[in-house]
Short mmCIF file of C-alpha atoms and ligand atoms in Angstrom, two decimals:
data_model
loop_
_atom_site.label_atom_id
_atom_site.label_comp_id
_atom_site.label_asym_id
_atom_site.label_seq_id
_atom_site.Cartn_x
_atom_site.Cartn_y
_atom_site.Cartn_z
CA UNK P 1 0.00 0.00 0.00
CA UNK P 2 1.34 3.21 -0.59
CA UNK P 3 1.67 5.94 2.04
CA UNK P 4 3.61 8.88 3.09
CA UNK P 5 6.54 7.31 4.43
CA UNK P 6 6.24 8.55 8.66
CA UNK P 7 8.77 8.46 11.50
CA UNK P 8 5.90 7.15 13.62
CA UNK P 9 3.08 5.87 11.84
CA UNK P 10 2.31 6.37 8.18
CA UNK P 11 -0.62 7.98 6.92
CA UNK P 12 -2.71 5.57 5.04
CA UNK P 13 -3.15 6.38 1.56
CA UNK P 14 -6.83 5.38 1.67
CA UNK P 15 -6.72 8.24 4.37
CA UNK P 16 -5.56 10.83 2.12
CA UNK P 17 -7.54 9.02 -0.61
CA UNK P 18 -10.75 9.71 1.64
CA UNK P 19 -9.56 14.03 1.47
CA UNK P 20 -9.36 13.92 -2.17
CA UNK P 21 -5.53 14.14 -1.60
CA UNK P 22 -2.92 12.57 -3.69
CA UNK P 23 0.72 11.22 -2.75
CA UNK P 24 2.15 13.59 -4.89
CA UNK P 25 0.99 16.98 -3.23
CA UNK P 26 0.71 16.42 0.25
CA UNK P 27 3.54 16.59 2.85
CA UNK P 28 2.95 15.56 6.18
CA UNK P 29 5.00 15.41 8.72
CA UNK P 30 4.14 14.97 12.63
CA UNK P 31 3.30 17.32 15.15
CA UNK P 32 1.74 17.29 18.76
CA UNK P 33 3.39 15.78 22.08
CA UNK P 34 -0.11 14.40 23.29
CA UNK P 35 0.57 10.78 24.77
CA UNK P 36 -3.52 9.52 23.13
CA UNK P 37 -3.89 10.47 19.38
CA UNK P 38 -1.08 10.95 16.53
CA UNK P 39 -1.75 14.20 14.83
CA UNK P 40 -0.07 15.39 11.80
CA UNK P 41 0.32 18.93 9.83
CA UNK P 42 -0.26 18.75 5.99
CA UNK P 43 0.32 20.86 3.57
CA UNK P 44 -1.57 20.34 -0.27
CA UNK P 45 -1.34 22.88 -2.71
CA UNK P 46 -0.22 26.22 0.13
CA UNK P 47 -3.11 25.32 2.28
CA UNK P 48 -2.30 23.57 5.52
CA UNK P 49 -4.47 21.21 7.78
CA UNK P 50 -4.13 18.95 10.90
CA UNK P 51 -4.88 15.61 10.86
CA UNK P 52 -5.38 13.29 13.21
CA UNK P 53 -5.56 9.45 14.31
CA UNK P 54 -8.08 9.00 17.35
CA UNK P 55 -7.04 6.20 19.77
CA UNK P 56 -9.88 4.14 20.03
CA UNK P 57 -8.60 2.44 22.82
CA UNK P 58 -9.32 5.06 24.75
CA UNK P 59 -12.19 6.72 22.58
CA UNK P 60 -14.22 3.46 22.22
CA UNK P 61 -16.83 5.70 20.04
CA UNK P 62 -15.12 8.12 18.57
CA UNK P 63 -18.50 8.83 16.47
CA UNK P 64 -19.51 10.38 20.00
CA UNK P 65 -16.44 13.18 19.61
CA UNK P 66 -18.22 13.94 16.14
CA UNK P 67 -21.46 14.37 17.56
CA UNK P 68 -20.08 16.61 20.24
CA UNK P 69 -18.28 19.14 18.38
CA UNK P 70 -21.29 19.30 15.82
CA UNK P 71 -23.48 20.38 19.18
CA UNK P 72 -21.02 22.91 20.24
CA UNK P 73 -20.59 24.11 16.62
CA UNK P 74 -23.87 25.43 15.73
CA UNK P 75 -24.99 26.63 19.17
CA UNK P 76 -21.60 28.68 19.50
CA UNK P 77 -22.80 29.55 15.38
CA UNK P 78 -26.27 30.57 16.35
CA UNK P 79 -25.51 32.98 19.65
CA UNK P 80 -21.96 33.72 19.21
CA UNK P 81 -21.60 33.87 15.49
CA UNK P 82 -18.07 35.94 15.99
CA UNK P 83 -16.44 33.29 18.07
CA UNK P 84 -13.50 31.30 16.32
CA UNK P 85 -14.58 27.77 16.18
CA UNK P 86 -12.61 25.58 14.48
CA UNK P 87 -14.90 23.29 12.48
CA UNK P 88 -13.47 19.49 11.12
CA UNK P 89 -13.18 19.34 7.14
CA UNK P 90 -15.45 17.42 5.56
CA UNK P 91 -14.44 13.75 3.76
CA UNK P 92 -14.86 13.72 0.26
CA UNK P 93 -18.22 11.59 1.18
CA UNK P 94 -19.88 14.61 3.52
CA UNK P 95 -18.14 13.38 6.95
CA UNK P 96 -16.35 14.43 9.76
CA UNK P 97 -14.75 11.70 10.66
CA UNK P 98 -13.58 9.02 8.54
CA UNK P 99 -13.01 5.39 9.55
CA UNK P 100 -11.21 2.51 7.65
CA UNK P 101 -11.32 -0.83 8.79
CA UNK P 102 -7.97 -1.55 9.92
CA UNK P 103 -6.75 1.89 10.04
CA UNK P 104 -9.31 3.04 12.73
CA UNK P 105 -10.55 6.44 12.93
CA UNK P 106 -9.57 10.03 11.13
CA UNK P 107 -10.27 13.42 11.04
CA UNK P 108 -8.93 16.50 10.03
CA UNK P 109 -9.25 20.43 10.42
CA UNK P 110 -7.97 23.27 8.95
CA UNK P 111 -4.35 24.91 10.08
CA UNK P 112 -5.53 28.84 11.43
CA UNK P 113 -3.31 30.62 9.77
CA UNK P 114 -0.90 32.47 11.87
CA UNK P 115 -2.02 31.01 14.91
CA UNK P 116 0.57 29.93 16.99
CA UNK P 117 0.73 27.28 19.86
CA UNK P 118 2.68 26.46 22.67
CA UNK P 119 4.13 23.84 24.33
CA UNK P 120 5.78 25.24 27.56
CA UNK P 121 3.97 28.44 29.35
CA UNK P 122 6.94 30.47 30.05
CA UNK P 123 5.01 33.85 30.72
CA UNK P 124 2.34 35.01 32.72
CA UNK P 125 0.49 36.53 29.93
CA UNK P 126 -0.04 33.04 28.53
CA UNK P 127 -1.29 31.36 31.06
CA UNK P 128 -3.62 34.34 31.44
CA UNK P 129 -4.55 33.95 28.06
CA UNK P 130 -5.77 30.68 28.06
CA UNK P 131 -7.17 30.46 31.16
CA UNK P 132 -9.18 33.41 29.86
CA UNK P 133 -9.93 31.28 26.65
CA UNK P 134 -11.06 28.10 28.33
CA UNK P 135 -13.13 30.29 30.70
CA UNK P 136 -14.79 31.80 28.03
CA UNK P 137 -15.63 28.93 26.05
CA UNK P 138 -17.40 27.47 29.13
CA UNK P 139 -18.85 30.59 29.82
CA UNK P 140 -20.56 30.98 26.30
CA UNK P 141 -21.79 27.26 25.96
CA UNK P 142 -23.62 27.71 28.99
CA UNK P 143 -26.78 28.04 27.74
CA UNK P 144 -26.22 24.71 26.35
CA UNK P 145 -27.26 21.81 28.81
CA UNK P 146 -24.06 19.86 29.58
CA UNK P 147 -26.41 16.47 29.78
CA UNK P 148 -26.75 17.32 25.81
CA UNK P 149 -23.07 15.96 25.24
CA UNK P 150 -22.24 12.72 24.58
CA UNK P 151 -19.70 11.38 27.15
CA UNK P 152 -16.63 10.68 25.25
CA UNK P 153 -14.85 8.69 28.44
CA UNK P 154 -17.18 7.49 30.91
CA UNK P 155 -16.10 8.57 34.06
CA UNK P 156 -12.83 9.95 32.79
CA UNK P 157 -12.21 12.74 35.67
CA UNK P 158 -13.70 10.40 38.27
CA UNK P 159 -11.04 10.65 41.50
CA UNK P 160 -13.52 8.22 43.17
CA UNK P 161 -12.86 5.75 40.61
CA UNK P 162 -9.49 6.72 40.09
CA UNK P 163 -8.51 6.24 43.17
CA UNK P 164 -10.31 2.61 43.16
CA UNK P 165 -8.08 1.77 40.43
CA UNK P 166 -4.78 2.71 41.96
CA UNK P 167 -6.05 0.36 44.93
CA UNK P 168 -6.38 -2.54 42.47
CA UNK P 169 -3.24 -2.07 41.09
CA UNK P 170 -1.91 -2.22 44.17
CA UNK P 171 -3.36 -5.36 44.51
CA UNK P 172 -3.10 -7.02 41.28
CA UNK P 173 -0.36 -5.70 39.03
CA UNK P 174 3.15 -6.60 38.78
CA UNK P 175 4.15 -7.24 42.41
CA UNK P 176 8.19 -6.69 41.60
CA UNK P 177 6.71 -2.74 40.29
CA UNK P 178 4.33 -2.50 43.49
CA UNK P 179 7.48 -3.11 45.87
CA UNK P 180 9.72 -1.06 43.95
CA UNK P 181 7.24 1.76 43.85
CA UNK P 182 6.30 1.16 48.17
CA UNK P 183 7.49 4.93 49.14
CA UNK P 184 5.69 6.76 46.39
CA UNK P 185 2.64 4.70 46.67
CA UNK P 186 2.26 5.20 50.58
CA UNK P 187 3.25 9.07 50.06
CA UNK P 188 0.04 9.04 47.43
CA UNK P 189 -1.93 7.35 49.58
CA UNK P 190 -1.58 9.42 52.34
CA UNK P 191 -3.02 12.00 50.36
CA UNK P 192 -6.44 10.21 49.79
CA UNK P 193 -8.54 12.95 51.40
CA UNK P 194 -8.02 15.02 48.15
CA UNK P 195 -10.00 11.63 46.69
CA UNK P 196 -12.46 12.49 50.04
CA UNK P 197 -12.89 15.72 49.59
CA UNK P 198 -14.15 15.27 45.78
CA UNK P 199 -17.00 12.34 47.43
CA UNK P 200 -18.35 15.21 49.30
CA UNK P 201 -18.50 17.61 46.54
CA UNK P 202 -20.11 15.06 43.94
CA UNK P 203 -22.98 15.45 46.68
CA UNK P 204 -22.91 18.99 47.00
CA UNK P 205 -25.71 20.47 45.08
CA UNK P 206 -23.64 23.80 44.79
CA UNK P 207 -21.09 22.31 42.62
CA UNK P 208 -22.05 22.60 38.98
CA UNK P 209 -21.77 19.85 36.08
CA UNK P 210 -20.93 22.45 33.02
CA UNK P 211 -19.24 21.89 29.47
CA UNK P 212 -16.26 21.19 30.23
CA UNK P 213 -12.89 20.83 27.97
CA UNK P 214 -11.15 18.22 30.36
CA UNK P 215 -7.70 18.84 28.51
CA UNK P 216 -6.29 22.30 29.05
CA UNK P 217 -2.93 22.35 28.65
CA UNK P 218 -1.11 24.90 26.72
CA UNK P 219 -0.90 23.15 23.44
CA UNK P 220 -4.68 23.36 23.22
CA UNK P 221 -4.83 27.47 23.21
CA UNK P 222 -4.25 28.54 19.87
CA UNK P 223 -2.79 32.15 20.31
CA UNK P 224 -1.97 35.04 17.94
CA UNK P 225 1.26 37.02 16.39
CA UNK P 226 1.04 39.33 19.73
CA UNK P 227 0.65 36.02 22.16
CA UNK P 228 -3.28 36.66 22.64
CA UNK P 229 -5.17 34.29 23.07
CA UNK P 230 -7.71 33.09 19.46
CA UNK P 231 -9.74 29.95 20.65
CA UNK P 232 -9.45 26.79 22.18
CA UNK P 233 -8.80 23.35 20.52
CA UNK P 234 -8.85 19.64 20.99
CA UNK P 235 -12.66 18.77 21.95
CA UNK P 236 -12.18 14.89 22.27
CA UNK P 237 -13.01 15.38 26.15
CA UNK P 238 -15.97 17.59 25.83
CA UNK P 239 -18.25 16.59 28.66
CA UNK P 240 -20.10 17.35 31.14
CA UNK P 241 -17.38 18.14 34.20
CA UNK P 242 -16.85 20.56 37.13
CA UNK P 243 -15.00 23.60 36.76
CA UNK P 244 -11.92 21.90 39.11
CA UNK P 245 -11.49 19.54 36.25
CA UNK P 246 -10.15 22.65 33.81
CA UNK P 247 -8.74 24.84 36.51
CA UNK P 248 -7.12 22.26 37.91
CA UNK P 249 -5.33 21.22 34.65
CA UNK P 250 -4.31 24.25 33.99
CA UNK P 251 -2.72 24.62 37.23
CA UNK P 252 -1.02 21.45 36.68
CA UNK P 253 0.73 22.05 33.71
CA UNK P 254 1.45 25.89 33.68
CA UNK P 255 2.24 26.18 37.14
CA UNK P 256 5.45 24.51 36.88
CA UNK P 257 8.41 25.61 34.50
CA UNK P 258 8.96 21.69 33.74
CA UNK P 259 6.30 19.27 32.92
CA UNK P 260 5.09 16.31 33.94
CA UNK P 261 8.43 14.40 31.63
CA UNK P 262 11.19 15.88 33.61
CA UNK P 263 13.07 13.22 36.19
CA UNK P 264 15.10 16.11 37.68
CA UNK P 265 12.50 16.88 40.27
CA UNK P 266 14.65 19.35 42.04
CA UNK P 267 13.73 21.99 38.69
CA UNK P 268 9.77 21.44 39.51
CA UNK P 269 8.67 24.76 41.15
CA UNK P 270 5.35 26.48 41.64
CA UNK P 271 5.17 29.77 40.45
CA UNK P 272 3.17 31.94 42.49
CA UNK P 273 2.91 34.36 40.15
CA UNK P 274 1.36 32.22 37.07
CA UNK P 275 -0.74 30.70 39.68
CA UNK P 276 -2.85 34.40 40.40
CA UNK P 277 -2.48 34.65 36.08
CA UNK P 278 -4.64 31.61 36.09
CA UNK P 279 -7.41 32.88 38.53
CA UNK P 280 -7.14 36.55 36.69
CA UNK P 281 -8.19 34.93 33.44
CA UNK P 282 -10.36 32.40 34.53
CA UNK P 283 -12.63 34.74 36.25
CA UNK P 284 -12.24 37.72 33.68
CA UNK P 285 -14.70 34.93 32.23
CA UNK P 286 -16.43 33.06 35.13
CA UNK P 287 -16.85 34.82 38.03
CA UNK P 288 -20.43 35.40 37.85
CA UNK P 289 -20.38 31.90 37.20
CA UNK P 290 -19.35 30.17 39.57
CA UNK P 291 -20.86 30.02 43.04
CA UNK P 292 -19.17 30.67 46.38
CA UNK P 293 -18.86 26.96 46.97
CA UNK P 294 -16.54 26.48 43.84
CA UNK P 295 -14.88 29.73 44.38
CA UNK P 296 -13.67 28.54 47.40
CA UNK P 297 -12.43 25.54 46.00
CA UNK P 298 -10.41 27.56 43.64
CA UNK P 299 -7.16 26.01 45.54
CA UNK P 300 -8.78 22.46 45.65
CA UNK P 301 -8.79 22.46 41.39
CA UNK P 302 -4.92 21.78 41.42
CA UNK P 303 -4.66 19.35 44.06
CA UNK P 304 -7.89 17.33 42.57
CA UNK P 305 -5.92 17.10 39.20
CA UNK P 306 -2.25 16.60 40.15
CA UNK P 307 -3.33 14.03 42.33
CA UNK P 308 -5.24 12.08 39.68
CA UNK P 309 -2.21 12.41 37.50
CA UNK P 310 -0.12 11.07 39.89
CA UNK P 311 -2.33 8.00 40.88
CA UNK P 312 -3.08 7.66 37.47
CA UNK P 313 0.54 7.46 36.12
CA UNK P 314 1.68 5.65 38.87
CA UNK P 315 -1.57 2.78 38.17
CA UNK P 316 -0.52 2.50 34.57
CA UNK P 317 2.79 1.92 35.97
CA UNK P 318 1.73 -1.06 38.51
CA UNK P 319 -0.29 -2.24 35.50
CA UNK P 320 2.81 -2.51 33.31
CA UNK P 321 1.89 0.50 31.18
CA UNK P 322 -1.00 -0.56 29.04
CA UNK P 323 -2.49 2.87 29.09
CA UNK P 324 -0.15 5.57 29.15
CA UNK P 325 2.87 3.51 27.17
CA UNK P 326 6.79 3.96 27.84
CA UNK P 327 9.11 5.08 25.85
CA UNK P 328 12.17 3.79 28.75
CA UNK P 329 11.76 1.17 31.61
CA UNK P 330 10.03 3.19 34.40
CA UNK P 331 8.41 6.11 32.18
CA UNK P 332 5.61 6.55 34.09
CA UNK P 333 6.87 5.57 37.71
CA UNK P 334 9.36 8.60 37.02
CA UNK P 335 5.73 10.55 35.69
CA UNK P 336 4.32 9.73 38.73
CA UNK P 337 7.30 11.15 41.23
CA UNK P 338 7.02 14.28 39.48
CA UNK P 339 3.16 14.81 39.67
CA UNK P 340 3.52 13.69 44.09
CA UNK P 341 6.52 16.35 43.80
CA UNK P 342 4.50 19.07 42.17
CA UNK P 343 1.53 18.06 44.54
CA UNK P 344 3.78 18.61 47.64
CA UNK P 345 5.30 21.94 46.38
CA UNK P 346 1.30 23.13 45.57
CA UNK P 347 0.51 22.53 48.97
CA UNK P 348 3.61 24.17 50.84
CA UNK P 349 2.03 27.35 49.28
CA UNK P 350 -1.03 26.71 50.36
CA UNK P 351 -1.50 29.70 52.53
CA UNK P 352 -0.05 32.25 49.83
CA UNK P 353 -2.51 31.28 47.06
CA UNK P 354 -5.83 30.59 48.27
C1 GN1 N 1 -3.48 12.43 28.07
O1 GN1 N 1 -3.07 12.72 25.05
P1 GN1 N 1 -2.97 13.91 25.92
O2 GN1 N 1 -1.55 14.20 26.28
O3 GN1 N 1 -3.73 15.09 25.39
C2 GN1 N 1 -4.72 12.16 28.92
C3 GN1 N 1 -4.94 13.30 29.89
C4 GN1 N 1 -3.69 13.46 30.74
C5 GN1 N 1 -2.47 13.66 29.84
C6 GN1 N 1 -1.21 13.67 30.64
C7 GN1 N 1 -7.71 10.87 27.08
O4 GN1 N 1 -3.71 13.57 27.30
O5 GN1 N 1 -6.01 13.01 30.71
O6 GN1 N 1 -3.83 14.55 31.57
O7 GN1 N 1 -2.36 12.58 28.89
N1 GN1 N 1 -5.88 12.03 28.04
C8 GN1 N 1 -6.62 10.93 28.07
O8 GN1 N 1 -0.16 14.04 29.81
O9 GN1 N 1 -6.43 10.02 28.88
MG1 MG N 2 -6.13 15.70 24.39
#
């Protein structure tokens, strides 16, 4: 079969077939660091698109991604007509997403031109940005019912359950891992109250279930020449979700001037500073919003999702890496050190940020 020869995975030629795209315009080459789908940038003829490959071991119906961002599309088209949404290209047969048997599941959108992302926050003003960008795209979907979107990963931001499953790892994954792994497991364990503490909330009638991205790191603000933010990207989470879930995410990955990859933990830092960006942005958008309840759990959003990073890098780990995959012996063990270190430099700053 022919295909565009690909340091990681070719692109099927039925796949470019299925764009009306032939071998002998396109380039491709690969783009993205996200650890789920394989996502390309081609160009055909000066005009430039991103593809991508959706995982559909982890989105078992990736038909259910479609249907989402078709939702979003025309109510964000009907009230907020201005708003920069980034609709997929259509298949030469009228679809958004294309599947082959064998090849799995496809679709494609086009490159905004001039937009640039990021893969590291390095100043304030980004972090800012997006937080003002993923506030805002909550904000103006919320006359849409969150129960209206399909949910893409059934109980993806659950701590409950996450927390469940680090316990069964514990119990029945590789047993040479879960002794190895004894001081970072009890350490994470002794934090299970974050895990308590989101119980009580699922309860708490003043907590909100709103559209929520579920994946805001940097990479998925697309900003412009001058480093504002344009729109947000990368709906495969859409779902219904609490406002921790985004905040929380952000906090996790901006916070820090190394990410979750780096083994050196003595360069992971909080920085106070990006931390009060964050809120700035989020509530140039959400303030009326939210309710007291959540405000006050403003703090609680980072240690909900660096926990569940942790626990869930360090499960994957017990469970020989089925999920996450490794690219060297101990990938995600050394993941999970660096999300209980980031955890534990969050909370010594506990009283400066809340
Ligand atoms: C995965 O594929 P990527 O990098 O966008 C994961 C997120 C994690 C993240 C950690 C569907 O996202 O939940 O926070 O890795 N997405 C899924 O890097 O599991
Ligand atoms: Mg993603």
């Amino acid at each position: 079969m022919m295909s565009i020869n690909f340091r990681v995975m070719q692109i099927p030629q039925r796949v470019l077939a299925a764009y009306a795209f032939t071998d002998e315009s396109v380039k491709a080459e690969i783009i993205g660091s996200g650890l789920i789908n394989h996502t390309w940038k081609l160009t055909d003829s000066g005009r430039e698109y991103i593809l991508q490959r959706v995982n559909q071991h982890v989105f078992k119906q990736p038909e259910d991604i479609a249907y989402n961002i078709d939702l979003v599309a025309s109510h964000l088209k009907k009230y907020y007509p201005n708003y920069l949404f980034i609709s997929p290209v259509a298949a030469i047969d009228g679809r958004t997403l294309v599947y082959l048997e064998e090849e799995g599941y496809f679709r494609m959108f086009p490159f905004v031109k001039d937009s640039v992302s990021i893969d590291t926050v390095k100043t304030t003003k980004q972090a800012y940005e997006a937080a003002a960008q993923f506030g805002r795209f909550t904000k103006l979907l919320s006359g849409l019912q969150s129960s209206q979107l399909r949910i893409t990963i059934p109980s993806f931001h659950d701590l409950t359950l996450r927390y469940q499953q680090f316990l069964s790892a514990i119990e029945t994954g590789n047993q040479q891992r879960v002794k190895e792994s004894d001081q970072l497991i009890k350490k994470l364990l002794g934090y299970s109250t974050i895990a308590e503490e989101y119980e009580r909330i699922k309860t708490d009638p003043s907590f909100k279930l709103r559209v929520t991205h579920h994946d805001t790191k940097i990479s998925n603000v697309l900003f412009d020449e001058h480093g504002n933010g344009l729109c947000v990207i990368d709906l495969d989470t859409l779902m219904p979700g609490y406002f921790f879930s985004d905040v929380g995410d952000m906090m996790r990955t901006y916070l820090s001037p190394v990410n979750e990859e780096e083994s050196d933990f003595s360069k992971i830092e909080v920085r106070t500073d990006f931390y009060k960006a964050i809120a700035e942005g989020y509530f140039t958008e959400m303030k009326d919003e939210l309710t007291d309840a959540e405000k006050n759990s403003f703090f609680y959003a980072g240690k909900f999702m660096i926990y569940m990073q942790a626990i869930r890098f360090l499960t994957d780990y017990l469970n020989a890496d089925v999920y996450y995959g490794a690219k060297y012996p101990g990938h995600n063990f050394i993941r999970a050190g660096n999300q209980e270190v980031l955890l534990e430099k969050l909370m010594e700053k506990e009283h400066l940020l809340i």
